[in-house]
Every structure is written in structure tokens, then in C-alpha cells.
Amino acid sequence: MRRMLALLPLALVSACGNPDARTELVIQRFFGACQAEYGAIADPGKAQGECGIITAMINEFEAGNPDIKVVENTVFWPGYDQLTAQLAANGPPDLVTMHSSAIPDYEARRLLEQLDEDLAAVGISPEQFTAAARAGVTVDGKVLGLPIDVWAPLWHVNMNLFREAGLAVDGKPVLPASPAEFRAHAAQFRQRTGKPYLIQITNKDFAAPTRIFYAWMLQQGVPLFRDARHANFDSPEGRRALEFMKALYQRGDSARNLDYAGAVSAFLKGEGGVMVDGTWMVGQFDAASGNERSPLFRGYAVRPFPFLFHARRVALVDGHNWVMPRNARRTRAERAAARRFLQYFAANDFQWARTGHFPAFRAVIDGAQWRQLPHRGDIAAITQIGEPLPKFVRRQSPIEFIVGEEVAAAYTGAKPVDRALADMQRRANGILQSY
Amino acid sequence: MSLCVGGRPARTAIMLTAIAALIMLTPMLWVVILSFKDNASLMADTRSAFLPPWTLANYWSIVGEGQVFTWLMNSVIVALAMTVGVLLLASLAGFGFARLEFPGRRFLFVIVLLGLAIPEQAVIIGRHQMFSAAEMHNTYAALVLPGLSMPFGVFLMTQYFRAIPREIDDAARLDGASRLRIFWKILLPLTLPAQATLGIFVFFHAWNDYWWPMISATDKDMLTLTVGVAATQMNFAQAEGLGFLMAQAVFAGLPTLLVYLAFQKYIVRAVAGAAGQ
Amino acid sequence: MPDVPAMRRSVTWNRWSGVLFVAPYCAFFVLMLLIPLGIGIRLSMTRGDLFGIEAFVGLDNFARLFADPVFLQAVWNTFCFVLITVPAMTVIGLALALVLNRTSRLAAILRAIFFASTVLSVTVVALIWRLMLIPEGGLAAVLARAIGEQPVAFLSEQALALPAVAVTTIWWGIGLPMVLFLAALQQIPRDLYEAAALDRASKTRMLFSITLPAIRRTIALVLVVEIILQFQLFGQPHLMTGGGPNNSTRPIVLFVYETGWKQWQLGYAAAAAQVLFALIALAAMAQYYLSSRKDAA
């Protein structure tokens, strides 16, 4: 009896503890949860969309690696509040999804593991990454993650409206090549269709207007940041970009009062010619173009941003990566498991690129398989000219938000352009000089 | 007894209130209807909500999320533990502050009242550091204990204990009842409406709390329903999956509504029947 | 013969035993509220992020705050919001409680309806009201068109965005004051009304001479609680407007969140949180002082 009692705690411990001897790999990601639809699917080829594809990929990895138990935390996008809290509590997961633009913040605090050796151990060389993907994960020559994609804001075009407006030749959209041409196209579009040329987000989701502003600035050949502590928004180039966009808005050539969801819905309803949004929408808009009840039926095209200013051919990109937060308690076995997980993702980059994002590996971009996916040929140029923000700039995401807030205030006339530029400059510098 | 029992003004007032209730209800009905629509058609046009086909798919997506019942259990455990804990602590302290004399009573009460003004943002980092130091994140204790310090309960119970006529305890004291007995047997039952009110408030606060559970409980087995369900939201590509979100709202909100319905009879007892008895 | 030491002991015991009733709560109060607050106050005098303090900067963060137009605007927005919502919540909550304080089935249903919105999470409240208020296809726009008016973009107009957030908040939170008032009405001794009825007092008179005085403590309680809750406005503007347009809906807590968690300026955020604490304490104390003075008078 006494022996049995003595055994009881042991039995309890083993019942509550990990009954299998498998290595536990804790991964944390955004992209949503969709177990109901994809929980049983272990073939990424059969999945659609970011959530479906990543779920199926992780399922496939688990099936192929029975000695690894994957614990998957799904977090509300973008999940950095949790990650930061976990790091402060010394309990971060083994691998986390992270935007390229967030890497400098964590690296500055030495919170990420350098992965050069880990990647090399499973046969991955940074040489294999595209230039943009490589720039996205590299800080001071150290590779801090495995890029899984590169994404960019794009011009999603409603070709049915473009045809009506006389802005299509051979089924292809005619895009402006200068500010004057843009003005003329927009006027013609409004005249013939009665709708605004541009659908852009100006409410609540302020990162969106920033991307247009950044693009026009970069095309004028100036940097967005003078150095790590100073933005360059309050400059002649910034003024030119903002004044141009404000005039467009004031003339009625841009939809108004839309937040993210509203803008997507407006584009799907055919309420404007061009929507500025990221690579992740390609799949969904393409699907709409196959639906005969959609205003986009047989009328969807997508292009990189047109070049209005010709000092520099460049497109601003960001990307998603797997990074490994530092954790003193991580065992060698766990790190080895993480390595195999990265190896799997590198090998299946094509599957992830079906989401609409650009592949992170050159071999996939050069391969026929990717080019045959819908619309990829039309935007592939970005893989040549795409560039992330420089790594010496920290706090990129909150600065993007501030810039957008000020841009939107200038559009509506809530404040004059000069004030908006001065304010975004001051607020961004305040952040850059706070650490 | 209500302000206007019987008569025309009463009927007018309740009619007006009923109309206001309909206006209140409109957005809620919208939530429910949207939860039965598939996301793709909603994205094209939210007005399609009022036309068939309707579907249970959104609810299946929630239930199919293997963890959702674990999260539900966590939420129930945390909300119940916090409710019981706050009711107990606040009743004791409320009685103490309202009915007993001891050195420093006024001073302590003022300090607790000042505590009411402390916003969560002013303490959350400190709490997080304390629980980190104690290695207590990802436990029920970490989810429940901070809530027990809520000064609102003490404030509420003190107010209600003060509102009870003194004669009641005086009579009991003359009968030789101890303080604990006066508290437990005589006064506590009289605060039932306040207990129910506070209970609902705490339960609902614990249930909907988002910020603290999100940064403290990061193990997926320790998530509460509110945090867990929020994380299942799609990324931008699926444009927020409106119907799915609404189904989440109904699913996560229903338990608190049930708790309210169960408690409301204690808040409003049989007014007419009890009168004069 | 009376046992003198025992009596003295019992006097001391009587004098101090009351502490035992408040001690359990006070332990939590110190541990979970005061100590973290102390940590927060210390942080407000530093520069650094969640991963460590880089430097002690004294009161620099506070000086910077009071020169930061974004923060000053946030303080202003917060005050405006409190001034709109708190009186509205109190008056509407009281009116509902007065009308619905009865046992009829209809009243029970109506009470449930007015409380039901409270159970929704802020995510859903924000989403649904965004949908109601958007000028294209939103319910408000449909109504405006029906009466021949141009739909208004509530969340894009500087003058209207904050009131729109306030209406959303009242819709969401009206259940709590209603329930608090209902509980208070239950405690009014019934014989007061019976006596008044014998005196043939009018309903209005009963309201002003019996009901309102009897629940004055609860009115004070609701005011204080609502002041505290509404000063901490966060989720609604975070999810409905992002603080815009042109910083017209950014409250202090959103400012704290953005600077602390998004911009990693933890010390600066902690300083803003302490300012918020001071403002709430002042407002709540002023309110409490005023109402207790009325009590004494």
C-alpha cells in the first residue's frame, strides 16, 4: 500500500508531463487559425490562402518528422506584443514569424539568434535568397532568420473600368509615367466612368497611405531617412510627393473615408480603377475575376507601382521570416528540430509563394512553376528592384503609422501640407532619438 | 417599487423604453445575422447578410479549432475564481470599512479609493515583471490574482453596507451576536442585490479582459477564450472574415449573457410581492 | 471579580479586530496594485524599453510630455470624451433603471436587451459600429438617404469622430450603470413610498424627494466608476479610427500603448500613464468631494 502511495506522485507526474519522448518545437505565428478547414490536410498543394497553406505545411512537416512534436501558437496579427512580453519573461518560442522591418528592433537588443551556421548545417546558403529577401534578414552581415517571402504593395487594376475609361491596350492597363500623365488619366477615368481612379486607404489603417508617399519619394532618388536618427520627410521631394497626392484627392480622383476592409470591399464592388494593396490580395482578386457575378469578372490585372519620377527605379518591399528568439533554456535537440523545420520551409518555398507573396529563393522565382501562377509574370520585375528599408532604421512600423496619419490629414485639408510634413518629421525623429 | 407603477405615464415610459431597446438591438441582431453568412459574400457586400443562403460554417470553424474548449474551460475557471475571490474579499473589506472602527480606517479607505484611479496601463508592466520574477506566467494564479486587487468591489460593497440601517446590527449586538455572525448571518444576505451586481461585473470583466491575459498567458493551453479566439482571426488576405468574427462574438459573449440572465433575478427581486412583507 | 488584563485584552482586540476584515483585501491591494504602481513610477523616470532601463532621466519624460502636441491633444480628447459619456451614461442608466425596476416579463426582457451589448468584446463592438457608420452602405448612411440627407462620414470628420466613438461607448456600456441603479433601487425601503402614496404625493415628487435622495450614494458611485472607466478609453478608437483623423480621437491610453508597446519608449509611456493616474485621481476626488459635501448639507 505504502509503495503504491509512493508511486502515485510519479504516476501523476508522468500523466501530466510529456508522455512521449519527442522533442518539442514551439513555433509562434500570425496568418490566422483554420484548423476546422485545414487541420486534416497535410498536402500544401491542396490548400489555399496564407492560413490554409501554412497550416498544411506545418501538418506536412509533422507527418514527415515523427520524432518532433510541433506546438503551434497562433497569435493575433502581428503578435509582437506577445513576443515582447515573452522575451521579457524569458520564455519565448523556438521560432516566430517576423516582418523584415521589425528585425532591426529585436536585433538591436540582441534578442535574436544568428542563424548562419544553422542554415548552413541544413544546406541553406544566403546566396540562394533573392537580394530583397537577403537584405530583409541580414543585419551587419549576420543572417537572423529564414526568409519565407518578400511582399510589396502593388497596383491592383479593375480592367473592366480601365477599358471603359479608354486606358487599356491589348487587354493591358495603360499606366501613367509622370505626374502630369497621372492627372490626365485620372481625369479621363472620372469623366468616362464617373468613379475615382484610385481606391486608397485613408482611415484607421494608416500604414497604407504611407506606402504611396514612400514610393514617390524613393522614385525621386532621395532616401527616406538621412541617418539612423533623422527622417527625410520634410524635404522638397517629400513636399512634391504629398502635394501631388493631396491635389489628386482634392480633385475627387481618390475614394474617400475608407479603412482597410472598406477599401477591399470597394474594389471588389468595382467602385474605382486601382487599389493599392499588397501581394497577399492577388489570389483573392484573381478568384473574383473568375466569378461572373463579380465586377472584376475577366477584368483583373496587377502591376508594380508606375514610375512617375524617374530618378531611381526602386520598389519598397518587406517580407515574412522565421526568426529564433534567444532563449537560454533551449536545448540542442530543440535547436536541431528548429533547423529541420527551417529546412522544410526552404524546400517548400514555392508552396508558400502560392499565397501571392514573392518567393524568397531565387531558384523558385527563376523556375517555370512560379511564373505559371496567375499574374506572377506581371509583377516579377519587383524581385529585381525591390528593396527593404535600410537596417539602420529602427521602429519602422510605428513610423509608417505616423507618416500615414499625417499624410491622411494633409489629404483632407485638416492641416496644410507643410504642417503635415513638419509634424511627421518631428514625430518620427522623436522616436528615432528616443533610444 | 418603481417610479411609475401603473397608470398612463408608466405605459408611456415602458413603450419608449421598448422602442429604445429595439434601436439597441439592431446592431446586435446584425451581429447574429452576419455570423450565419459565409465570409466571401459578405466581403463583396455586407448587405447580402439579409439574403439567404445562411450557413453554420463559421461556428464549425470555431468549434473545429481543437483548443477552443480548453480556452472556454480556462475562461470559466478564471472568471469564476476571480468572481468568488472578489466577492469574498470585497464583502469582508466593505463590512470592515462601513461598520467597524479601527485605527487608520479612514486613511486606509481613502487609499483604497485612490486605488480606483490607477489605470491598468500604469501597473501592467510592473505586474508583468513581478510575475516574470516569480516565474508564474502561464498559470491560473497569474490570470486571477491581479483581478483580486480591484478596488471597485470594496468601494461598491462599502457603499451598500453603509446604506443598511444601523438599527439592524444594533439589535443583533444587543442579542449578543459576534461581529462575524452579524456580518455573515444578518448583513450579508441584505446585500444580495449588490453581490449579484458585483458578481456580474467581475465575471464580465474577467471574461472580456484581453490585455493582461494576452501578455501573461502565452502557452496555448493557458489562453482564455477572448485571447484565443482573437488569435484565430485571419490575416489581411481573408479581409477579416466578417462572418467568422461575428460568430466568435456570439460564441464568446453567450456565456456572460447567460450569467447575467441567471443573476438578474437577484438584482430585481419580486418587487411587488415583497412589498410590505 | 472582573479579570482586568483579559478585559484590556478584549478592548485591544475590539479595537484592532476590525483590521482583520480589511486585511485580506489590503494584502492584494499592496501586492497587485501599489507595488506595480511603484515600479511604474520608477520607470517613468527612465529611458528604456521592456528589456531594460538604459538611463535614469529624472523628470525629463514629463517635461517632454507637456511639450508634445500629440500628447496634449490626447489629454484634451480624453477630457472631451469623459464629458460626453459620463453624464450621458449616468442619466440614461438611471432612467432605464427607474422604468425597468419591476417584475413584469417585458421589463425582464428589456433589461436583458440593454445589458446584452455589454457582453460583447470591444473588437466586435468596434467592428459593428464601423460597419454602421461607414458612408458607403452603413446603416447610418442608409437611414440618411432614406430621409433625403447626404450620408456623413462620421469617422472621417474631425468634429464627428469622437462623438461617434462616444455613442458607440454608450451603446456598449449602458448595462453597467443600469444594473448598479437597479440594485440601489432595491434597497429603498418600501414603506417610504407607501407613506408618500398615502400623502397623495405626485410621482415626480416621489422621484425627487424619496428615490433620488435614497440612491445618492449610488449616483456618486456610478459617476466615479464611469469617470474612471471612460478615462481609460482605449479599444474603441484603437479599432475604429486608429486615433485619427488628424489625432482627433487619440486618448491617453492609446498614446501610452503606442509609445510603450509599438515605439518601445517604455519610460515615456510610463510617464504618460502616471499623468493619466493623476488626472483620474483628481477628477474622481473632485467628484467624490462634491457629492459628499452635498451629502453633508
mmCIF file of C-alpha atoms in Angstrom, chain A residues 187-305:
data_model
loop_
_atom_site.group_PDB
_atom_site.id
_atom_site.type_symbol
_atom_site.label_atom_id
_atom_site.label_comp_id
_atom_site.label_asym_id
_atom_site.label_seq_id
_atom_site.Cartn_x
_atom_site.Cartn_y
_atom_site.Cartn_z
ATOM 1 C CA ALA A 187 -9.442 62.967 -65.111
ATOM 2 C CA GLN A 188 -10.262 60.835 -68.130
ATOM 3 C CA PHE A 189 -11.174 57.926 -65.864
ATOM 4 C CA ARG A 190 -13.504 60.042 -63.781
ATOM 5 C CA GLN A 191 -15.109 61.553 -66.852
ATOM 6 C CA ARG A 192 -15.852 58.247 -68.539
ATOM 7 C CA THR A 193 -16.723 56.049 -65.602
ATOM 8 C CA GLY A 194 -17.895 58.544 -63.025
ATOM 9 C CA LYS A 195 -15.704 56.847 -60.484
ATOM 10 C CA PRO A 196 -12.433 57.705 -58.770
ATOM 11 C CA TYR A 197 -9.258 56.363 -60.349
ATOM 12 C CA LEU A 198 -7.694 55.369 -57.075
ATOM 13 C CA ILE A 199 -9.005 53.387 -54.145
ATOM 14 C CA GLN A 200 -6.710 54.062 -51.236
ATOM 15 C CA ILE A 201 -6.993 53.597 -47.507
ATOM 16 C CA THR A 202 -7.093 56.866 -45.618
ATOM 17 C CA ASN A 203 -8.849 55.861 -42.384
ATOM 18 C CA LYS A 204 -7.556 53.972 -39.368
ATOM 19 C CA ASP A 205 -5.089 51.689 -41.203
ATOM 20 C CA PHE A 206 -2.542 54.394 -41.713
ATOM 21 C CA ALA A 207 0.317 52.244 -42.979
ATOM 22 C CA ALA A 208 -1.364 52.246 -46.378
ATOM 23 C CA PRO A 209 -1.141 55.921 -47.435
ATOM 24 C CA THR A 210 2.481 55.860 -46.300
ATOM 25 C CA ARG A 211 3.435 53.304 -48.923
ATOM 26 C CA ILE A 212 2.402 55.601 -51.781
ATOM 27 C CA PHE A 213 4.205 58.541 -50.193
ATOM 28 C CA TYR A 214 7.363 56.466 -49.676
ATOM 29 C CA ALA A 215 7.231 55.206 -53.265
ATOM 30 C CA TRP A 216 7.064 58.698 -54.816
ATOM 31 C CA MET A 217 9.871 59.879 -52.548
ATOM 32 C CA LEU A 218 12.171 56.987 -53.394
ATOM 33 C CA GLN A 219 11.470 57.393 -57.100
ATOM 34 C CA GLN A 220 12.830 60.930 -56.817
ATOM 35 C CA GLY A 221 16.139 59.451 -55.792
ATOM 36 C CA VAL A 222 16.277 60.580 -52.183
ATOM 37 C CA PRO A 223 16.442 58.388 -49.091
ATOM 38 C CA LEU A 224 13.545 58.259 -46.648
ATOM 39 C CA PHE A 225 15.936 58.618 -43.730
ATOM 40 C CA ARG A 226 19.022 60.793 -43.631
ATOM 41 C CA ASP A 227 20.557 58.638 -40.932
ATOM 42 C CA ALA A 228 19.512 56.434 -38.025
ATOM 43 C CA ARG A 229 18.201 59.428 -36.079
ATOM 44 C CA HIS A 230 16.676 61.625 -38.773
ATOM 45 C CA ALA A 231 13.876 61.193 -41.242
ATOM 46 C CA ASN A 232 13.915 62.987 -44.562
ATOM 47 C CA PHE A 233 10.205 63.568 -44.989
ATOM 48 C CA ASP A 234 10.334 67.336 -44.591
ATOM 49 C CA SER A 235 12.209 67.862 -47.833
ATOM 50 C CA PRO A 236 11.419 69.223 -51.294
ATOM 51 C CA GLU A 237 10.900 65.662 -52.510
ATOM 52 C CA GLY A 238 8.528 64.898 -49.659
ATOM 53 C CA ARG A 239 6.589 68.080 -50.342
ATOM 54 C CA ARG A 240 6.299 67.259 -54.019
ATOM 55 C CA ALA A 241 5.027 63.748 -53.293
ATOM 56 C CA LEU A 242 2.485 64.883 -50.745
ATOM 57 C CA GLU A 243 1.248 67.888 -52.700
ATOM 58 C CA PHE A 244 0.711 65.741 -55.744
ATOM 59 C CA MET A 245 -1.315 63.165 -53.815
ATOM 60 C CA LYS A 246 -3.283 65.811 -51.972
ATOM 61 C CA ALA A 247 -4.292 67.504 -55.226
ATOM 62 C CA LEU A 248 -5.394 64.137 -56.600
ATOM 63 C CA TYR A 249 -7.508 63.543 -53.517
ATOM 64 C CA GLN A 250 -8.998 67.011 -53.544
ATOM 65 C CA ARG A 251 -9.997 66.685 -57.203
ATOM 66 C CA GLY A 252 -12.038 63.603 -56.363
ATOM 67 C CA ASP A 253 -9.717 61.145 -58.066
ATOM 68 C CA SER A 254 -9.343 59.086 -54.911
ATOM 69 C CA ALA A 255 -12.004 57.268 -52.951
ATOM 70 C CA ARG A 256 -12.551 58.740 -49.505
ATOM 71 C CA ASN A 257 -13.221 57.637 -45.970
ATOM 72 C CA LEU A 258 -12.151 54.025 -46.463
ATOM 73 C CA ASP A 259 -10.364 51.849 -43.947
ATOM 74 C CA TYR A 260 -8.702 48.592 -44.959
ATOM 75 C CA ALA A 261 -11.798 46.405 -45.105
ATOM 76 C CA GLY A 262 -13.809 49.172 -46.731
ATOM 77 C CA ALA A 263 -11.215 49.663 -49.451
ATOM 78 C CA VAL A 264 -11.050 45.967 -50.301
ATOM 79 C CA SER A 265 -14.807 45.813 -50.428
ATOM 80 C CA ALA A 266 -14.996 48.957 -52.596
ATOM 81 C CA PHE A 267 -12.543 47.461 -55.084
ATOM 82 C CA LEU A 268 -14.444 44.184 -55.217
ATOM 83 C CA LYS A 269 -17.634 46.130 -55.862
ATOM 84 C CA GLY A 270 -15.998 47.926 -58.791
ATOM 85 C CA GLU A 271 -16.060 51.374 -57.274
ATOM 86 C CA GLY A 272 -12.688 52.508 -58.549
ATOM 87 C CA GLY A 273 -9.944 51.756 -61.024
ATOM 88 C CA VAL A 274 -6.842 50.964 -58.987
ATOM 89 C CA MET A 275 -6.464 49.698 -55.479
ATOM 90 C CA VAL A 276 -3.142 49.982 -53.700
ATOM 91 C CA ASP A 277 -2.660 46.891 -51.561
ATOM 92 C CA GLY A 278 -0.175 44.116 -51.005
ATOM 93 C CA THR A 279 0.797 40.888 -52.737
ATOM 94 C CA TRP A 280 -1.464 38.920 -50.403
ATOM 95 C CA MET A 281 -4.581 40.095 -52.252
ATOM 96 C CA VAL A 282 -3.581 38.692 -55.659
ATOM 97 C CA GLY A 283 -5.178 35.305 -55.013
ATOM 98 C CA GLN A 284 -8.455 36.693 -53.819
ATOM 99 C CA PHE A 285 -8.848 39.270 -56.601
ATOM 100 C CA ASP A 286 -7.877 36.664 -59.163
ATOM 101 C CA ALA A 287 -10.592 34.401 -57.797
ATOM 102 C CA ALA A 288 -13.098 37.257 -58.140
ATOM 103 C CA SER A 289 -12.116 37.657 -61.790
ATOM 104 C CA GLY A 290 -13.318 34.098 -62.342
ATOM 105 C CA ASN A 291 -16.723 34.799 -60.832
ATOM 106 C CA GLU A 292 -19.210 36.068 -63.388
ATOM 107 C CA ARG A 293 -21.213 37.974 -60.792
ATOM 108 C CA SER A 294 -18.202 39.999 -59.745
ATOM 109 C CA PRO A 295 -17.483 43.436 -61.255
ATOM 110 C CA LEU A 296 -13.942 42.103 -61.661
ATOM 111 C CA PHE A 297 -15.103 39.233 -63.893
ATOM 112 C CA ARG A 298 -12.433 38.759 -66.579
ATOM 113 C CA GLY A 299 -11.133 42.151 -65.609
ATOM 114 C CA TYR A 300 -8.332 41.956 -63.071
ATOM 115 C CA ALA A 301 -4.717 42.868 -63.627
ATOM 116 C CA VAL A 302 -1.931 43.699 -61.231
ATOM 117 C CA ARG A 303 1.209 45.772 -61.699
ATOM 118 C CA PRO A 304 4.076 47.248 -59.726
ATOM 119 C CA PHE A 305 3.750 50.931 -58.832
#
